[in-house]
XYZ file of C-alpha atoms in Angstrom:
651
model
C 44.064 -11.621 148.234
C 41.830 -8.637 148.975
C 43.468 -5.235 149.349
C 40.484 -3.014 148.662
C 40.817 -1.093 151.904
C 44.432 -0.306 151.206
C 43.342 1.105 147.845
C 40.737 3.361 149.325
C 42.208 4.649 152.570
C 41.620 8.392 152.877
C 45.143 9.740 152.836
C 47.040 12.829 151.858
C 47.817 12.689 148.124
C 51.571 12.797 148.812
C 51.227 9.270 150.254
C 49.725 7.747 147.142
C 52.890 6.390 145.547
C 54.097 4.824 148.764
C 50.751 3.182 149.471
C 50.689 1.786 145.957
C 53.969 0.091 146.748
C 52.561 -1.143 150.064
C 49.590 -2.660 148.277
C 51.752 -4.399 145.708
C 53.914 -5.970 148.415
C 50.935 -6.867 150.620
C 49.425 -8.799 147.724
C 52.396 -11.139 147.899
C 51.856 -12.049 151.532
C 48.966 -14.362 150.710
C 47.613 -14.551 154.250
C 44.069 -13.208 153.938
C 42.609 -9.744 153.459
C 44.375 -6.536 154.395
C 42.157 -4.321 156.518
C 42.943 -0.634 157.053
C 40.183 1.313 158.780
C 41.588 4.409 160.446
C 38.577 5.014 162.659
C 39.185 1.637 164.303
C 42.721 2.473 165.332
C 45.065 -0.151 163.920
C 42.456 -2.278 162.189
C 41.076 -3.869 165.372
C 37.962 -5.950 164.663
C 35.941 -8.188 167.001
C 38.127 -11.275 167.415
C 35.857 -13.596 169.418
C 37.738 -13.275 172.681
C 36.150 -12.247 175.966
C 32.802 -10.455 176.127
C 31.928 -9.399 172.595
C 30.648 -5.960 171.653
C 27.187 -6.286 170.117
C 27.006 -5.276 166.441
C 23.867 -4.232 164.649
C 23.204 -5.649 161.193
C 24.363 -2.598 159.243
C 27.661 -2.559 161.122
C 28.186 -6.294 160.508
C 27.441 -5.812 156.800
C 29.899 -2.927 156.638
C 32.686 -5.056 158.142
C 31.724 -7.901 155.798
C 32.135 -5.741 152.693
C 35.310 -4.017 153.947
C 36.966 -7.417 154.369
C 36.018 -8.285 150.796
C 34.121 -11.422 151.838
C 31.830 -13.257 149.401
C 28.166 -12.208 149.325
C 25.575 -13.950 151.455
C 22.979 -16.194 149.786
C 19.755 -14.451 148.740
C 16.939 -14.148 151.256
C 14.166 -16.727 151.165
C 11.141 -14.471 150.703
C 8.621 -17.278 151.001
C 9.207 -17.978 154.700
C 9.882 -15.569 157.531
C 12.955 -17.316 158.906
C 15.894 -15.248 160.165
C 19.296 -16.755 159.311
C 22.180 -16.087 161.692
C 25.214 -14.992 159.687
C 28.759 -15.514 161.006
C 32.188 -14.717 159.616
C 35.511 -16.110 160.901
C 38.442 -14.513 159.080
C 42.212 -14.346 159.308
C 43.421 -10.967 158.061
C 46.362 -8.574 158.310
C 46.219 -5.066 159.737
C 48.748 -2.246 160.003
C 51.147 -2.673 162.883
C 52.475 0.109 165.085
C 55.556 0.587 162.929
C 53.423 1.454 159.912
C 51.213 3.712 162.017
C 54.249 5.628 163.239
C 55.532 5.959 159.670
C 52.200 7.415 158.549
C 52.139 9.912 161.420
C 55.735 11.015 160.720
C 54.928 11.473 157.048
C 51.902 13.598 157.912
C 53.885 15.700 160.347
C 56.698 16.285 157.853
C 54.421 16.492 154.774
C 56.540 13.765 153.211
C 56.159 10.354 151.682
C 55.976 7.256 153.845
C 59.349 5.691 154.554
C 59.228 2.073 153.431
C 61.520 -0.549 154.969
C 63.535 -3.018 152.886
C 61.473 -5.699 151.207
C 62.761 -8.356 153.628
C 61.301 -6.463 156.592
C 58.053 -5.488 154.911
C 55.868 -8.109 156.574
C 56.719 -6.543 159.924
C 54.421 -3.635 159.003
C 51.352 -5.856 159.121
C 50.162 -7.849 162.116
C 48.144 -11.059 161.655
C 44.718 -10.880 163.310
C 41.415 -12.755 163.617
C 37.907 -11.419 163.076
C 34.841 -13.217 164.415
C 31.375 -11.638 164.335
C 27.715 -12.624 164.010
C 24.488 -10.921 162.969
C 20.905 -11.547 161.989
C 20.473 -11.543 158.202
C 17.183 -9.745 157.701
C 16.282 -8.712 154.139
C 16.983 -4.975 153.763
C 13.870 -2.796 153.873
C 13.815 0.355 151.730
C 11.723 3.443 151.248
C 12.728 4.409 147.748
C 16.521 4.710 147.978
C 16.468 4.907 151.769
C 17.291 1.860 153.799
C 15.142 1.690 156.882
C 16.185 0.276 160.270
C 16.408 -3.502 160.415
C 13.429 -4.753 162.432
C 11.573 -8.032 162.628
C 7.760 -7.701 162.476
C 6.502 -9.871 165.318
C 7.394 -11.151 168.762
C 7.687 -14.792 167.662
C 10.860 -15.325 165.634
C 12.200 -18.423 163.922
C 16.000 -18.246 163.820
C 18.118 -20.592 161.738
C 21.768 -21.349 162.415
C 22.522 -21.417 158.720
C 25.705 -23.127 157.428
C 25.168 -21.233 154.150
C 25.632 -18.008 156.098
C 28.939 -19.057 157.691
C 31.859 -17.383 155.907
C 35.412 -18.561 156.536
C 38.679 -17.135 155.217
C 42.116 -18.295 156.227
C 43.635 -21.309 157.999
C 41.699 -22.725 160.931
C 38.476 -20.820 160.184
C 36.390 -23.642 158.715
C 32.852 -24.377 159.869
C 33.144 -26.065 163.267
C 31.459 -29.495 163.397
C 30.045 -29.198 166.898
C 26.999 -27.323 168.220
C 26.806 -23.612 168.940
C 25.466 -22.143 172.178
C 23.130 -19.163 171.717
C 21.375 -16.924 174.235
C 18.472 -15.245 172.415
C 17.867 -12.772 175.281
C 14.438 -14.264 175.931
C 15.122 -15.220 179.549
C 15.815 -18.878 178.703
C 19.614 -18.625 178.797
C 21.966 -20.415 176.415
C 20.652 -23.269 174.300
C 22.594 -25.610 172.037
C 21.959 -25.643 168.254
C 23.596 -27.658 165.522
C 24.301 -26.072 162.167
C 21.099 -26.148 160.123
C 18.830 -26.189 163.196
C 16.022 -23.717 163.796
C 14.897 -22.191 167.098
C 11.489 -20.631 167.747
C 11.918 -17.720 170.152
C 9.112 -15.686 171.725
C 9.731 -12.247 173.221
C 7.439 -10.673 175.798
C 7.662 -7.131 174.419
C 8.906 -5.151 171.445
C 12.390 -3.682 171.645
C 16.080 -4.362 171.097
C 17.524 -7.730 172.105
C 21.190 -8.617 172.654
C 21.822 -12.102 171.267
C 25.042 -13.836 172.364
C 26.736 -16.701 170.569
C 29.681 -18.896 171.568
C 31.292 -21.901 169.964
C 34.241 -24.135 170.637
C 37.090 -24.544 168.162
C 40.298 -26.594 168.386
C 42.095 -23.446 169.551
C 39.532 -22.312 172.137
C 36.180 -20.569 172.599
C 34.878 -17.833 170.280
C 32.264 -15.288 171.370
C 30.078 -12.892 169.398
C 26.984 -10.804 170.063
C 24.543 -8.871 167.916
C 21.565 -6.557 168.334
C 18.165 -7.620 167.058
C 15.038 -5.455 167.187
C 11.513 -6.855 167.235
C 8.287 -4.886 166.898
C 4.626 -5.738 167.219
C 3.316 -7.467 164.094
C 0.698 -5.443 162.267
C 0.145 -7.162 158.917
C -1.718 -10.480 159.071
C 0.020 -13.563 157.675
C -0.606 -14.364 154.025
C -3.138 -17.105 153.301
C -1.006 -18.512 150.506
C 2.606 -18.055 149.390
C 3.979 -19.442 146.121
C 6.890 -18.799 143.749
C 6.368 -17.130 140.368
C 8.760 -17.585 137.435
C 8.315 -15.609 134.240
C 7.734 -17.738 131.160
C 8.885 -14.793 129.035
C 12.564 -13.904 129.215
C 14.157 -10.468 129.284
C 17.655 -10.409 127.816
C 17.720 -14.241 127.933
C 16.898 -14.373 131.642
C 13.670 -15.589 133.235
C 13.160 -13.513 136.376
C 11.146 -14.709 139.339
C 9.392 -13.641 142.503
C 6.852 -14.687 145.105
C 3.120 -14.062 145.251
C 1.517 -13.574 148.656
C -2.267 -14.004 148.630
C -4.461 -12.319 151.240
C -8.048 -13.423 150.664
C -10.935 -11.050 151.311
C -12.072 -11.392 154.904
C -15.291 -13.088 153.797
C -13.697 -15.353 151.189
C -13.620 -18.927 152.521
C -13.421 -20.609 149.113
C -9.642 -21.028 149.030
C -9.611 -19.383 145.593
C -9.196 -15.834 144.368
C -12.552 -14.239 143.458
C -12.135 -10.416 143.223
C -8.406 -9.946 142.602
C -6.090 -6.978 143.019
C -2.455 -7.575 141.999
C -0.128 -5.180 143.837
C 3.547 -4.893 142.787
C 6.162 -3.805 145.320
C 8.523 -0.919 144.559
C 12.255 -0.216 144.409
C 14.535 -2.098 144.642
C 12.576 -5.352 145.061
C 13.075 -8.216 147.472
C 11.081 -6.846 150.445
C 8.952 -8.869 152.810
C 5.301 -8.864 151.779
C 4.113 -7.919 155.260
C 6.177 -4.728 154.962
C 4.388 -3.773 151.728
C 1.051 -4.610 153.369
C 1.937 -2.243 156.242
C 2.821 0.581 153.841
C -0.611 0.287 152.244
C -2.125 0.293 155.710
C -0.570 3.669 156.504
C 3.011 3.013 157.655
C 5.510 5.805 156.856
C 9.102 6.511 157.962
C 7.636 8.965 160.461
C 5.115 6.540 161.991
C 1.579 5.413 161.181
C -1.165 7.461 159.582
C -4.354 6.885 161.576
C -7.421 5.540 159.773
C -5.412 4.792 156.633
C -5.734 1.017 156.458
C -6.207 0.669 152.710
C -5.080 -2.983 152.489
C -7.428 -4.102 155.268
C -10.388 -2.102 153.981
C -10.000 -3.384 150.425
C -10.295 -6.862 151.922
C -13.301 -5.651 153.941
C -14.858 -4.599 150.627
C -14.497 -8.154 149.310
C -11.258 -7.871 147.326
C -8.493 -10.483 147.377
C -5.084 -8.771 147.623
C -2.130 -10.458 145.927
C 1.210 -8.809 146.771
C 3.962 -9.597 144.266
C 7.540 -9.567 145.599
C 10.387 -9.663 143.076
C 13.241 -12.087 143.629
C 16.161 -10.093 142.213
C 16.706 -6.698 143.871
C 17.628 -4.060 141.319
C 16.549 -6.109 138.289
C 15.573 -4.312 135.060
C 11.971 -3.131 135.040
C 11.253 -5.244 131.950
C 12.371 -8.424 133.735
C 10.058 -7.781 136.684
C 7.248 -6.834 134.307
C 7.464 -10.356 132.860
C 7.006 -11.702 136.424
C 3.967 -9.416 136.813
C 2.510 -10.815 133.578
C 2.978 -14.350 134.886
C 1.121 -13.465 138.093
C -1.721 -11.979 136.035
C -1.983 -15.187 134.017
C -2.218 -17.217 137.236
C -5.039 -14.939 138.421
C -6.789 -15.294 135.052
C -6.701 -19.076 135.445
C -8.165 -18.728 138.952
C -11.079 -16.434 138.100
C -11.746 -17.065 134.403
C -11.614 -14.741 131.388
C -14.466 -12.389 132.345
C -13.878 -11.584 136.049
C -12.417 -8.115 136.518
C -8.805 -7.809 137.653
C -7.266 -4.650 139.133
C -3.561 -3.965 138.499
C -1.812 -1.844 141.148
C 1.711 -0.836 142.023
C 3.493 1.403 144.483
C 6.450 3.531 143.353
C 8.464 1.467 140.827
C 5.749 -1.202 141.106
C 3.361 1.113 139.260
C 5.878 1.462 136.447
C 6.267 -2.332 136.331
C 2.483 -2.783 136.087
C 2.282 -0.121 133.360
C 5.034 -1.783 131.303
C 3.465 -5.235 131.733
C 0.025 -4.075 130.542
C 1.513 -2.242 127.553
C 3.521 -5.347 126.653
C 0.428 -7.555 126.888
C -1.543 -5.296 124.560
C 1.309 -4.981 122.065
C 2.097 -8.708 121.923
C -1.426 -10.084 122.325
C -0.676 -11.781 125.658
C -3.800 -13.144 127.354
C -3.771 -11.799 130.932
C -7.515 -11.881 131.584
C -9.918 -8.991 132.066
C -7.724 -6.248 133.538
C -10.073 -3.269 133.871
C -8.187 -0.899 136.208
C -4.602 0.244 136.715
C -3.849 2.245 139.888
C -0.356 3.597 140.607
C 0.916 5.223 143.806
C 3.580 7.945 143.452
C 5.147 6.091 140.537
C 7.945 7.678 138.458
C 6.077 7.709 135.138
C 8.448 10.368 133.810
C 11.371 9.605 136.125
C 12.644 9.897 139.686
C 15.117 12.268 141.326
C 18.077 11.851 143.680
C 20.039 15.105 144.234
C 23.219 15.148 142.205
C 25.198 16.276 145.244
C 24.082 13.128 147.052
C 24.958 10.964 144.059
C 28.419 12.535 143.845
C 29.043 12.024 147.528
C 27.880 8.395 147.375
C 30.260 7.745 144.474
C 33.210 9.541 146.011
C 32.926 7.941 149.465
C 31.711 4.528 148.287
C 34.434 2.811 150.302
C 32.963 4.189 153.539
C 29.465 2.900 152.804
C 28.665 0.840 149.727
C 24.903 0.668 150.145
C 23.799 3.944 148.530
C 26.419 3.627 145.802
C 25.236 0.086 145.034
C 21.599 1.216 144.863
C 22.525 3.848 142.278
C 24.152 1.127 140.176
C 21.059 -1.101 140.051
C 19.701 -1.556 136.535
C 16.232 -0.277 137.480
C 17.735 2.790 139.203
C 19.573 3.737 136.027
C 16.325 3.303 134.104
C 14.319 5.616 136.386
C 16.677 8.411 137.511
C 16.167 11.381 135.210
C 19.513 12.936 136.176
C 22.484 10.726 137.023
C 26.098 11.149 138.020
C 28.458 8.254 137.459
C 31.522 10.191 138.691
C 34.220 9.807 136.141
C 36.713 12.279 137.488
C 37.933 14.875 134.980
C 35.550 13.472 132.347
C 32.690 15.577 131.030
C 29.419 13.677 131.314
C 25.789 14.276 130.524
C 23.373 14.116 133.437
C 20.643 12.464 131.317
C 21.965 8.973 130.664
C 21.204 6.532 127.875
C 19.719 3.933 130.240
C 16.968 6.387 131.207
C 16.331 7.521 127.635
C 16.221 3.993 126.261
C 13.768 2.632 128.825
C 11.157 5.373 128.506
C 11.520 5.390 124.708
C 10.897 1.632 124.661
C 7.828 2.065 126.857
C 6.373 4.796 124.654
C 7.062 2.821 121.483
C 4.806 -0.038 122.632
C 1.579 1.957 123.039
C 0.432 5.526 122.589
C 2.385 7.675 125.087
C 3.486 4.446 126.778
C 0.239 3.658 128.612
C -2.158 0.726 128.200
C -5.386 1.634 126.410
C -7.799 -1.053 127.659
C -7.980 -0.491 131.443
C -9.083 2.681 133.157
C -5.997 4.438 134.529
C -5.721 6.150 137.920
C -2.781 7.760 139.720
C -1.966 8.976 143.223
C 0.712 11.624 143.730
C 2.260 12.513 147.076
C 3.162 15.972 145.766
C 1.384 19.152 146.862
C -1.780 19.912 144.865
C -0.742 23.551 144.402
C 2.964 22.871 143.876
C 4.365 24.035 147.236
C 8.171 23.582 147.108
C 10.184 21.524 149.589
C 13.510 23.419 149.386
C 14.950 26.253 147.334
C 17.337 25.439 144.466
C 21.045 25.986 145.156
C 20.462 26.128 148.923
C 22.815 24.475 151.409
C 21.991 20.851 152.305
C 24.797 19.347 154.389
C 28.244 19.999 155.837
C 30.336 17.223 157.369
C 33.859 17.407 158.818
C 35.738 14.578 160.464
C 39.303 14.374 161.723
C 40.190 11.211 163.567
C 42.355 8.118 163.408
C 45.620 7.833 161.536
C 44.489 9.270 158.223
C 40.705 9.640 158.245
C 40.495 13.339 157.549
C 37.679 14.413 155.300
C 35.213 17.191 154.633
C 32.091 17.465 152.494
C 29.742 20.316 151.574
C 26.533 19.610 149.648
C 24.144 21.963 147.881
C 20.867 21.344 146.122
C 21.050 21.672 142.349
C 20.794 25.164 140.905
C 17.660 25.920 138.912
C 19.423 26.965 135.750
C 21.344 25.503 132.829
C 24.660 24.233 134.239
C 27.968 25.531 133.014
C 30.634 23.079 131.745
C 32.032 23.009 135.297
C 29.312 23.117 137.887
C 29.737 22.428 141.590
C 27.227 20.228 143.420
C 29.517 19.157 146.207
C 32.975 19.823 147.589
C 34.436 16.617 148.977
C 37.881 16.797 150.536
C 40.184 14.042 151.686
C 43.009 14.350 154.168
C 44.511 17.773 154.843
C 44.327 19.010 151.283
C 41.202 19.652 149.242
C 40.230 17.210 146.576
C 37.127 18.871 145.218
C 34.449 17.008 143.359
C 33.407 19.071 140.378
C 30.685 18.058 137.957
C 31.975 18.117 134.417
C 28.654 18.441 132.641
C 27.706 19.109 129.074
C 25.761 22.386 129.112
C 22.058 21.707 128.678
C 19.622 24.432 127.714
C 16.415 24.261 129.691
C 17.983 22.369 132.605
C 16.015 22.716 135.855
C 16.429 21.331 139.357
C 14.011 18.759 140.745
C 15.560 18.576 144.216
C 13.009 20.744 145.961
C 9.939 20.841 143.720
C 6.550 19.486 144.796
C 6.472 15.716 145.016
C 6.734 12.649 147.186
C 9.797 13.328 149.275
C 12.652 11.197 150.595
C 15.558 11.638 152.992
C 18.525 11.273 150.661
C 20.624 14.010 152.248
C 20.440 12.274 155.606
C 21.549 9.045 153.925
C 24.579 10.878 152.573
C 25.327 11.950 156.131
C 25.009 8.332 157.268
C 27.422 7.211 154.546
C 30.003 9.602 155.989
C 29.301 8.342 159.505
C 29.227 4.540 159.215
C 29.866 4.099 162.932
C 26.759 5.969 164.022
C 28.520 9.049 165.436
C 27.663 12.194 163.491
C 30.917 14.106 162.953
C 31.273 17.862 163.138
C 28.928 19.733 160.815
C 25.260 20.411 160.267
C 22.378 19.439 157.978
C 19.931 22.068 156.754
C 17.283 19.548 155.758
C 17.105 15.839 155.161
C 14.167 16.077 152.761
C 14.211 16.369 148.999
C 11.843 15.595 146.159
C 12.092 11.966 145.038
C 9.135 11.591 142.627
C 8.027 14.989 141.295
C 4.271 15.511 141.202
C 4.299 15.894 137.429
C 6.055 12.519 137.095
C 3.586 10.703 139.371
C 0.777 12.102 137.182
C 2.495 11.243 133.899
C 2.808 14.832 132.647
C 5.760 15.436 130.333
C 6.964 18.648 131.912
C 9.948 20.283 130.221
C 9.834 23.599 132.061
C 10.721 24.751 135.547
C 9.545 21.921 137.818
C 9.000 24.408 140.642
C 6.239 26.012 138.588
C 4.213 22.817 138.132
C 0.876 22.782 139.972
C -1.182 19.589 139.581
C -4.430 21.515 140.000
C -3.746 23.451 136.774
C -2.921 20.466 134.531
C -5.860 18.084 134.655
C -6.076 18.014 130.879
C -2.433 17.026 130.339
C -2.301 13.790 132.290
C -2.812 10.395 130.591
C -4.830 9.185 133.596
C -8.615 9.052 133.714
C -8.534 10.425 137.247
C -5.919 11.235 139.854
C -5.393 12.443 143.395
C -2.875 14.894 144.895
C -2.787 15.946 148.583
C -2.825 19.398 150.167
C 0.777 18.992 151.350
C 3.928 17.239 150.207
C 4.171 13.783 151.785
C 6.653 10.976 152.254
C 6.992 9.020 149.033
C 4.291 6.324 148.787
C 2.315 7.612 151.760
C -1.202 6.268 152.271
C -3.243 8.562 154.510
C -6.951 8.666 155.295
C -7.782 10.916 152.319
C -5.886 8.730 149.846
C -7.501 5.604 151.286
C -10.976 7.092 150.913
C -10.242 8.255 147.361
C -9.064 4.778 146.317
C -12.003 3.039 148.009
C -14.365 5.492 146.309
C -12.633 4.774 143.023
C -13.336 1.050 143.350
C -16.940 1.696 144.421
C -17.491 4.090 141.529
C -15.987 1.648 139.056
C -18.260 -1.131 140.347
C -21.318 1.116 139.986
C -20.355 2.092 136.426
C -19.887 -1.589 135.526
C -23.312 -2.518 136.911
C -24.939 0.343 134.971
C -23.219 -0.737 131.761
C -24.239 -4.376 132.230
C -27.864 -3.345 132.892
C -27.904 -1.259 129.708
C -26.581 -4.180 127.672
C-alpha cells in the first residue's frame, strides 16, 4: 500500500493530525495506491478512456513516482532503441465528500471532520490510471536535466514488456497486440509485446504518438509527445561493454565504450587513442557527449567549435566512456576508466601514447584513475596527457537556497532532490544542505572531505605525476562575477486546488560567515508560513560561490520548475536563472580559501597544479566548447606531438 502522497500533501498545519488518521485508515483499504494531487482536482489521472491527453516524458515520470510505482529497468546504453513505457494502475483518490470536508476546515480554520470508521471508505473513490511514454535516458548538463529529445529522424521503438507496470486487479499485461500510431503518416500498426518498429520522420519536431489496446473490459487509449531532432554526431564504429576488474566497496562497476576511429583509420583497431569520460551523473548517450565536444550548449551550438570531429581529422581515435550506474561513487567509475585504459593498452601496445580526457566530473574520474594507477602500480599503458574540461578539482557549487527548496518540495518534483542524493554529488558539492529541520548542520559534509582527502593521499596534491596535465575553465579570465551575493534569485506563489497553497523566496548565499540561524530561503505551505531556516554551525572564513566567476548552470530555473511540475509558471518572478556551478579556481585546481569573488585566473598561474590551462574572456555555460577552446586544445595536441618528436630525435 502506497500512501506517500497523503503524507506529503501541502496542507495547513492544523490538518496534520486528521490527515495522519486518514493515512492510517487508508492503509487498511488494501486496494492500490492513494493519490492526492490538489492541482489535478480530485486526483483525476488519465484513465484510458476516450481521446487521451498527450503526456511528455517528464510528466509521465512525475505521475509514475507520485503513484509509488516500481522503477523502470535501466537504459540499454549500447543500442539506441527507445522503449515504450506503460502503466496500468488501480488507485484510490479523494471523493467529493473529503474535498468538501477539507474546504470547510479551511474556511473555519478547524480540523477535518472524520466520519465513523465504517463510513471511511466512502471518502475515497476507486479509479484507474493508464498512460504511456517514451523512455529516453535522461540527459543532463551538470545538475540540469535537459529536454527529452531523440537525436535522429529514424527511430527504433520497442514495445517493451519490461516497461509495462501493473498494479491492482485486472491490470496485468494484456496478451494480445497493441495498435500504435507513430505520427509518421502511416496510421496505426499492430505490435506484439517485445516487437520493434523502425519509424522514419520527414522533419524534426514534436510527434504525438497514440496507443490503444484491448482488454477484457474494453479498449484503453493513451498518447504521448516525442521530439526528434536532426542527428549531428556520427554513429560509433564500435560499441562494447566495460566491467571493472577492480572493485570499489565490493562492487564491480561497469559502463560502455563507444569507439570513433580517426577519419583516415581503416584498420579496425585503435592507433592514436583519446579516452574521454562523460560527466555527472553518468548514463548519457555517447552521441550526446560527442555533440557537447562539438560545440553543443543549452543555448544552442557554438559555430566552428567541432573539437570531436577535428581531433578525428587530426588522426586521433576518440573513445567515449559512458558509465552504467548514474550517480555512482567517483572511485567506482574510476575503476571502469582504468579498465578502458587497459583495453586501449592491449590495442596499441605499451609504448603508443594515450591521452586521458574528461568533461566535468569525467575529468575528476580520469584524475582519480591515473593517481590510483600510479599508487598501486597498475599497468595502463603510456598515458602521456591528461586534459580536463571545467572539472570540479576542488569542488562544485549548487546554491544552498536551491538545495533547501529541492529538499523541502521533494514531493512535487523528485528529480533535483534525487540528484543531490547521488553518491558522486555528495562527493563533489563543497557546500551541502541535507535539510534536517530544527537540526544544526555543517554545510561542508564528511562525504566531500573524505573524497578529496583520499585523492590527495594517493599522490602529491592529488594529481598524477607522469602525464602532462592541462585544464580548461569556463570561468572568466579576469574573474567577472555572475551575480552579487545575497541578491534575490526567485519568488514563486501558487494558490490553487483544494490545498495546494505555497510560497517560496530564494536568495543567493551571503558572502560572509553565516550566523547560527541563517536564511537562504523562505518556503511556506498552505495559508500559514512554514519558513525554512538554515541551522548552520558558524564557520569563520565562509564565502559564497553562487555568483563568482566560473562555468555557470541554471539551477535557480530548475528550482522554479520543481515548483511548477505541470509546466505553468505560477505567480512570481525570477531575477536570474544563472549561477556559478564550477568556480574558475576549482576548474584550475587552485586551493582557494579566500573570497571566491576575488579570484582572477590571470593572476594565479603559479598556483595551479596544471602544466598549462585556458580560461575564456567571459563566463560560459559549464563544459562549453567554443572556437577558442577548440583551437587551444588542438594546439595543445600539436605542441605535444612536436615536443615528443624533438625529444625522440635528441635521444
